[in-house]
mmCIF file with all atom_site columns, C-alpha atoms in Angstrom:
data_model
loop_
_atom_site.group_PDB
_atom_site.id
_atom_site.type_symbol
_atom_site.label_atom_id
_atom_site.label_alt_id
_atom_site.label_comp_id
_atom_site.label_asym_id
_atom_site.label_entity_id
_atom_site.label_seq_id
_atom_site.pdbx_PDB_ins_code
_atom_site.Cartn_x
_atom_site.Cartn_y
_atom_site.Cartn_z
_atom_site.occupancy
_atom_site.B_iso_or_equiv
_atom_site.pdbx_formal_charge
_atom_site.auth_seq_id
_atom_site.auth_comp_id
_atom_site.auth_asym_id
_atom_site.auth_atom_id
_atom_site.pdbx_PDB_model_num
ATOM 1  C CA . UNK A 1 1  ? 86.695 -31.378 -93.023 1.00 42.00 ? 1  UNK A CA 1
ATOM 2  C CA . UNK A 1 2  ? 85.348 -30.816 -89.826 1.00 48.00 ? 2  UNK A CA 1
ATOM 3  C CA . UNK A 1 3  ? 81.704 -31.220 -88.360 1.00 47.00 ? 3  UNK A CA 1
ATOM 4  C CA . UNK A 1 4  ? 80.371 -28.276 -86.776 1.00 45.00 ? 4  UNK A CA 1
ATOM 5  C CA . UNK A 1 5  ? 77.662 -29.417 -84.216 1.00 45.00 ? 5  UNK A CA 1
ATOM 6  C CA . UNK A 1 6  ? 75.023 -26.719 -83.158 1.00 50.00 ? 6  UNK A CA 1
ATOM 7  C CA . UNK A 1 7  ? 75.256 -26.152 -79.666 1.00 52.00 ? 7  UNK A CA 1
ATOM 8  C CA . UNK A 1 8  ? 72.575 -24.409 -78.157 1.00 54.00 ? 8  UNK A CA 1
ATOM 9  C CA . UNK A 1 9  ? 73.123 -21.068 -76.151 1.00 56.00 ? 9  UNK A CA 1
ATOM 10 C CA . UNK A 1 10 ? 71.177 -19.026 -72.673 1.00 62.00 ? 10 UNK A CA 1
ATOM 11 C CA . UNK A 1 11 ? 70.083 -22.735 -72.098 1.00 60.00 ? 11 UNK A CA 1
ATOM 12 C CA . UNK A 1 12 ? 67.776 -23.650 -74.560 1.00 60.00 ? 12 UNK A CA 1
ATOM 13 C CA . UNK A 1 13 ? 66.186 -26.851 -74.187 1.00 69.00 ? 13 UNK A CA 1
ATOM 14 C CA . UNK A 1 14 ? 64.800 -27.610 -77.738 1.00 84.00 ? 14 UNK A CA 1
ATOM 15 C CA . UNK A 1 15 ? 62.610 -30.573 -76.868 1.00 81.00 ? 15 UNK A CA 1
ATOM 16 C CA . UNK A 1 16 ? 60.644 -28.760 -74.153 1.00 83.00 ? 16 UNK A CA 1
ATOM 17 C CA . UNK A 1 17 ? 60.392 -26.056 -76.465 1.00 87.00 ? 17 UNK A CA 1
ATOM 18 C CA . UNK A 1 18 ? 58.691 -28.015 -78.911 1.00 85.00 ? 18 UNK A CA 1
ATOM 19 C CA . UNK A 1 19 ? 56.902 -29.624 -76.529 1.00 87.00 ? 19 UNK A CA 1
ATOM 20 C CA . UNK A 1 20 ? 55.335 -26.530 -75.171 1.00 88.00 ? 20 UNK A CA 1
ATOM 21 C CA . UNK A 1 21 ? 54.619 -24.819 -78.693 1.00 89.00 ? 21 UNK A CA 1
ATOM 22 C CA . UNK A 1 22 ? 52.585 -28.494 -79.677 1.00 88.00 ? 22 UNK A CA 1
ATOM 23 C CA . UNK A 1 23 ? 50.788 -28.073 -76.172 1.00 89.00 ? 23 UNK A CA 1
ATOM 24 C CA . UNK A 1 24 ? 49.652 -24.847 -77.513 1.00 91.00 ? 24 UNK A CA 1
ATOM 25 C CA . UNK A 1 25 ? 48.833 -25.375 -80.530 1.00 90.00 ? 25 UNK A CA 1
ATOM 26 C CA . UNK A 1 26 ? 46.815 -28.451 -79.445 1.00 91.00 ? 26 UNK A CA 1
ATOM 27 C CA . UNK A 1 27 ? 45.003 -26.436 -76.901 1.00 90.00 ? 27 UNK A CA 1
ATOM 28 C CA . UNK A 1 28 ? 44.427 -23.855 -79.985 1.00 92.00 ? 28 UNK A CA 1
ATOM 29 C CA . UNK A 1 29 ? 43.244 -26.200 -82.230 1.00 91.00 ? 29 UNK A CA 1
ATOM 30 C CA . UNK A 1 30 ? 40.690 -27.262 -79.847 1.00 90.00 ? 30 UNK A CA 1
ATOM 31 C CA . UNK A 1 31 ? 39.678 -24.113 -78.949 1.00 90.00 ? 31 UNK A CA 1
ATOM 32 C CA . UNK A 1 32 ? 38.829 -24.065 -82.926 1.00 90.00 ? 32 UNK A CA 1
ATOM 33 C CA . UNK A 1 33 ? 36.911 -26.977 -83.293 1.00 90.00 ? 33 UNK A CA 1
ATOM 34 C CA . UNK A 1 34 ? 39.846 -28.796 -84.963 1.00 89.00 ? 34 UNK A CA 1
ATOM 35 C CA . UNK A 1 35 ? 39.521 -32.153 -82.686 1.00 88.00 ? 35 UNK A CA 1
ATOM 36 C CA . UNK A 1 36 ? 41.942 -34.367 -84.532 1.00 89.00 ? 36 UNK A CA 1
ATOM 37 C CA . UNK A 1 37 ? 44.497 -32.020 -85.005 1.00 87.00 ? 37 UNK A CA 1
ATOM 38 C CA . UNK A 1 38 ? 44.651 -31.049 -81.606 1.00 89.00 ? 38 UNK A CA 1
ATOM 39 C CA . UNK A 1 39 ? 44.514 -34.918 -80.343 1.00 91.00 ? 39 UNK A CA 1
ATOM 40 C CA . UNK A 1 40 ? 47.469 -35.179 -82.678 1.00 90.00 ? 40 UNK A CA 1
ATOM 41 C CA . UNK A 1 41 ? 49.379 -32.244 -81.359 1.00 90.00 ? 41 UNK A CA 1
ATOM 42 C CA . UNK A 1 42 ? 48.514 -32.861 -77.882 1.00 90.00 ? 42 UNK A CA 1
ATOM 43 C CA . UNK A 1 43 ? 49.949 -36.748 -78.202 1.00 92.00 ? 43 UNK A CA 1
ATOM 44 C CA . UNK A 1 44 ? 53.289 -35.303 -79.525 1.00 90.00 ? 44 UNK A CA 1
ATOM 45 C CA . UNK A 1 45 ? 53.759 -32.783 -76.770 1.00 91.00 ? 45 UNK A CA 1
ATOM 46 C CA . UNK A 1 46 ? 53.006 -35.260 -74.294 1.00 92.00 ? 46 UNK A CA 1
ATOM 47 C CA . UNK A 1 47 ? 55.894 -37.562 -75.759 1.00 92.00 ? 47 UNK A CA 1
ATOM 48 C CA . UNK A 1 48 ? 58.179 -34.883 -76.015 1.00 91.00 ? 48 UNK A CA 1
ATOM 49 C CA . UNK A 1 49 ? 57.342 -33.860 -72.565 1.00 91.00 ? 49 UNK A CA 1
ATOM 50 C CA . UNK A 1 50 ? 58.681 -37.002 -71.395 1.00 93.00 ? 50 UNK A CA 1
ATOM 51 C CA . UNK A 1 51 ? 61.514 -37.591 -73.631 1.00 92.00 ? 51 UNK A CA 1
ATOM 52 C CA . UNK A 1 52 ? 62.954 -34.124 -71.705 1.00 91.00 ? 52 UNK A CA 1
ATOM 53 C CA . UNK A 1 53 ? 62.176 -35.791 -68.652 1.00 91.00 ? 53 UNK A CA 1
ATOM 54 C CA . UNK A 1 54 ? 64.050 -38.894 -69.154 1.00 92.00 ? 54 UNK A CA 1
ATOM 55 C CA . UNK A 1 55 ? 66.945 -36.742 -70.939 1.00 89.00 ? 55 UNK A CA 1
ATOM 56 C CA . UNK A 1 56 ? 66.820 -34.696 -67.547 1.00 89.00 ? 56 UNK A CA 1
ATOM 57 C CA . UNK A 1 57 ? 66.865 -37.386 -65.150 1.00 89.00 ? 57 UNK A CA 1
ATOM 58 C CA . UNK A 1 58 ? 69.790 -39.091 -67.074 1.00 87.00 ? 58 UNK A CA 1
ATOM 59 C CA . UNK A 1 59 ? 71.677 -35.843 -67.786 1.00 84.00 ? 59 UNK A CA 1
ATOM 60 C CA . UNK A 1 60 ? 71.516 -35.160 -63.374 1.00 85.00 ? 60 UNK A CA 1
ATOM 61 C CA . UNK A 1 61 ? 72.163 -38.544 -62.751 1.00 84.00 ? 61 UNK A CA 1
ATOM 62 C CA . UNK A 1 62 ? 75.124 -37.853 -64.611 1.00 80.00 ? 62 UNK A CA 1
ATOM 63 C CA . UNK A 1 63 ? 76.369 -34.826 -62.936 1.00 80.00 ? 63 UNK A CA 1
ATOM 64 C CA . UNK A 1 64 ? 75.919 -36.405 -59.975 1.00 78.00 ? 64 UNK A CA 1
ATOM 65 C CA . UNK A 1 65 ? 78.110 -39.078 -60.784 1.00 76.00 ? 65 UNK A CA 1
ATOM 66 C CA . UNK A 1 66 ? 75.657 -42.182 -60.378 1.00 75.00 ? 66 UNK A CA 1
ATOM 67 C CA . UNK A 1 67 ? 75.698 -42.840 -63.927 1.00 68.00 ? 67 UNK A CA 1
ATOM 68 C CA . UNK A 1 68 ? 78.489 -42.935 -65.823 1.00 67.00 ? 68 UNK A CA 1
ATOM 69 C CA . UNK A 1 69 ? 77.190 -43.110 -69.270 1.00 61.00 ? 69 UNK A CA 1
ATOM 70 C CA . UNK A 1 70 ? 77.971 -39.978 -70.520 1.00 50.00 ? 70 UNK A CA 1
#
């Protein structure tokens, strides 16, 4: 049996993704007077903004042949 792993196509980048969609729904929930919800959603979009940022640094650091962890 063999594990299919979902690769992801026109260059998605998932995490950002997410990480934008929390940004706006933490700027949304504000808007609507929904204070923890949005401190909540803000705190995870802020995490997952950096986890891409890490990922990205690593990932070119890569590439470029620096790091050879990949």
């Amino acid at each position: 049996m063999t594990a299919v792993l979902h690769t992801h196509t026109r260059g998605e980048k998932p995490v950002l993704t997410w990480a934008i969609i929390l940004a706006i729904v933490s700027l949304i929930a504000g808007w609507l007077g929904f204070g923890t919800l949005s401190g909540i959603a803000g705190t995870i979009a802020k995490i997952l903004f950096w986890v891409f940022v890490i990922l990205f640094v690593l990932a070119l650091l890569g590439m470029l042949g620096v790091l050879s962890i990949f």
